[in-house]
Amino acid sequence: QVQLVESGGGLVQAGGSLRLSCTASGRILSINDMGWHRQAPGKQRELVASATSGGRINYAESVKGRFTISRDDAKNTVYLQMNSLKPEDTAVYYCNANLRVLGSIRNYYWGQGTQVTVSS
């Protein structure tokens, strides 16, 4: 059984910073893509940032220059450093990953989400 567990969310003032982390556990053979999505109240879930196993990194236009994604495959962990936070960044942030898992043909997994709230 594979799980993705996020941590690091919380309440911050505008201009502040948070660092999210997500750790995958289970019978993981290899990690392909890892990334972060977010879903604000009343809005669709959107891609925030992704990092492929080949080193390609993508960011949503709204977070470029403020957020940084990184990964530590030895720890099965992906991070999202969020700086200069804005109230519009308020959302539930979800970790996602494409994984090769022993004994499973499923390859796409989601975490439970962590709440980020930015006050003005």
Short mmCIF file of C-alpha atoms in Angstrom, two decimals:
data_model
loop_
_atom_site.label_atom_id
_atom_site.label_comp_id
_atom_site.label_asym_id
_atom_site.label_seq_id
_atom_site.Cartn_x
_atom_site.Cartn_y
_atom_site.Cartn_z
CA GLN A 1 0.00 0.00 0.00
CA VAL A 2 1.34 3.43 -1.00
CA GLN A 3 0.67 6.63 0.86
CA LEU A 4 1.64 10.24 0.23
CA VAL A 5 1.61 12.35 3.38
CA GLU A 6 1.88 16.14 3.28
CA SER A 7 2.96 18.42 6.09
CA GLY A 8 3.94 22.03 6.64
CA GLY A 9 0.70 23.85 5.99
CA GLY A 10 -0.63 26.49 8.30
CA LEU A 11 -1.70 30.08 8.73
CA VAL A 12 0.66 32.88 7.73
CA GLN A 13 0.42 36.56 7.01
CA ALA A 14 0.79 37.93 3.51
CA GLY A 15 4.45 38.14 2.60
CA GLY A 16 5.35 35.21 4.80
CA SER A 17 6.74 31.82 3.91
CA LEU A 18 5.90 28.17 4.34
CA ARG A 19 7.66 24.99 3.37
CA LEU A 20 5.53 22.02 2.46
CA SER A 21 6.83 18.49 2.36
CA CYS A 22 5.39 15.27 1.04
CA THR A 23 6.78 11.84 1.73
CA ALA A 24 5.77 8.71 -0.14
CA SER A 25 5.84 5.37 1.61
CA GLY A 26 5.19 1.85 0.47
CA ARG A 27 6.67 -0.64 -1.92
CA ILE A 28 7.97 1.98 -4.32
CA LEU A 29 10.29 0.78 -7.04
CA SER A 30 10.95 4.11 -8.67
CA ILE A 31 9.71 7.68 -8.76
CA ASN A 32 8.71 9.36 -11.97
CA ASP A 33 7.05 12.77 -11.65
CA MET A 34 6.27 14.45 -8.35
CA GLY A 35 4.44 17.68 -7.86
CA TRP A 36 1.92 19.86 -6.12
CA HIS A 37 -1.61 20.91 -6.94
CA ARG A 38 -3.89 23.19 -5.00
CA GLN A 39 -7.59 23.76 -4.74
CA ALA A 40 -9.05 26.99 -3.43
CA PRO A 41 -12.66 27.24 -2.25
CA GLY A 42 -15.03 27.25 -5.19
CA LYS A 43 -12.26 26.69 -7.71
CA GLN A 44 -10.90 23.79 -9.73
CA ARG A 45 -7.79 22.00 -8.64
CA GLU A 46 -4.79 23.44 -10.45
CA LEU A 47 -1.19 22.47 -10.98
CA VAL A 48 1.22 24.52 -8.88
CA ALA A 49 4.57 22.91 -9.65
CA SER A 50 5.99 19.65 -10.90
CA ALA A 51 9.39 18.02 -11.08
CA THR A 52 10.12 15.10 -13.36
CA SER A 53 12.68 12.38 -12.85
CA GLY A 54 14.55 13.88 -15.78
CA GLY A 55 15.00 17.17 -13.95
CA ARG A 56 12.35 19.23 -15.71
CA ILE A 57 10.55 21.69 -13.47
CA ASN A 58 7.33 23.51 -14.24
CA TYR A 59 5.47 26.20 -12.33
CA ALA A 60 2.11 27.79 -12.64
CA GLU A 61 2.48 31.34 -13.90
CA SER A 62 0.94 32.68 -10.72
CA VAL A 63 3.70 31.26 -8.50
CA LYS A 64 6.79 31.76 -10.66
CA GLY A 65 9.51 33.56 -8.77
CA ARG A 66 7.87 32.87 -5.42
CA PHE A 67 7.62 29.08 -5.10
CA THR A 68 10.37 26.51 -5.47
CA ILE A 69 9.87 22.80 -5.87
CA SER A 70 12.58 20.31 -5.02
CA ARG A 71 12.80 16.59 -4.45
CA ASP A 72 14.93 14.15 -2.51
CA ASP A 73 14.38 10.78 -4.11
CA ALA A 74 16.49 9.02 -1.49
CA LYS A 75 13.84 10.05 1.03
CA ASN A 76 10.88 9.70 -1.36
CA THR A 77 10.12 13.31 -0.58
CA VAL A 78 9.13 16.40 -2.52
CA TYR A 79 9.14 19.91 -1.10
CA LEU A 80 7.48 23.17 -1.96
CA GLN A 81 9.10 26.31 -0.61
CA MET A 82 6.56 29.11 -0.74
CA ASN A 83 7.76 32.67 -0.29
CA SER A 84 6.04 36.03 -0.60
CA LEU A 85 2.71 34.39 0.04
CA LYS A 86 -0.45 36.15 -1.02
CA PRO A 87 -4.03 35.72 0.18
CA GLU A 88 -4.87 34.24 -3.21
CA ASP A 89 -2.48 31.39 -2.43
CA THR A 90 -4.94 30.17 0.19
CA ALA A 91 -5.93 26.64 -0.74
CA VAL A 92 -5.58 23.01 0.14
CA TYR A 93 -2.30 21.84 -1.32
CA TYR A 94 -2.08 18.27 -2.57
CA CYS A 95 1.01 16.25 -3.26
CA ASN A 96 0.89 13.98 -6.27
CA ALA A 97 3.29 11.51 -7.77
CA ASN A 98 3.74 9.08 -10.60
CA LEU A 99 5.33 6.00 -9.09
CA ARG A 100 6.27 2.49 -10.08
CA VAL A 101 4.98 0.32 -7.27
CA LEU A 102 5.73 -3.32 -6.61
CA GLY A 103 2.74 -5.49 -7.37
CA SER A 104 0.55 -2.73 -8.76
CA ILE A 105 -0.23 -1.34 -12.19
CA ARG A 106 -1.53 1.86 -10.61
CA ASN A 107 0.98 4.64 -11.08
CA TYR A 108 -0.67 7.89 -9.99
CA TYR A 109 -1.14 8.77 -6.32
CA TRP A 110 -2.44 11.70 -4.29
CA GLY A 111 -1.90 12.85 -0.75
CA GLN A 112 -4.68 13.92 1.60
CA GLY A 113 -3.83 17.60 1.33
CA THR A 114 -2.58 20.26 3.70
CA GLN A 115 -4.30 23.58 4.31
CA VAL A 116 -2.45 26.80 3.56
CA THR A 117 -4.14 29.99 4.69
CA VAL A 118 -2.66 33.40 3.98
CA SER A 119 -4.16 36.35 5.80
CA SER A 120 -4.10 39.90 4.49
#
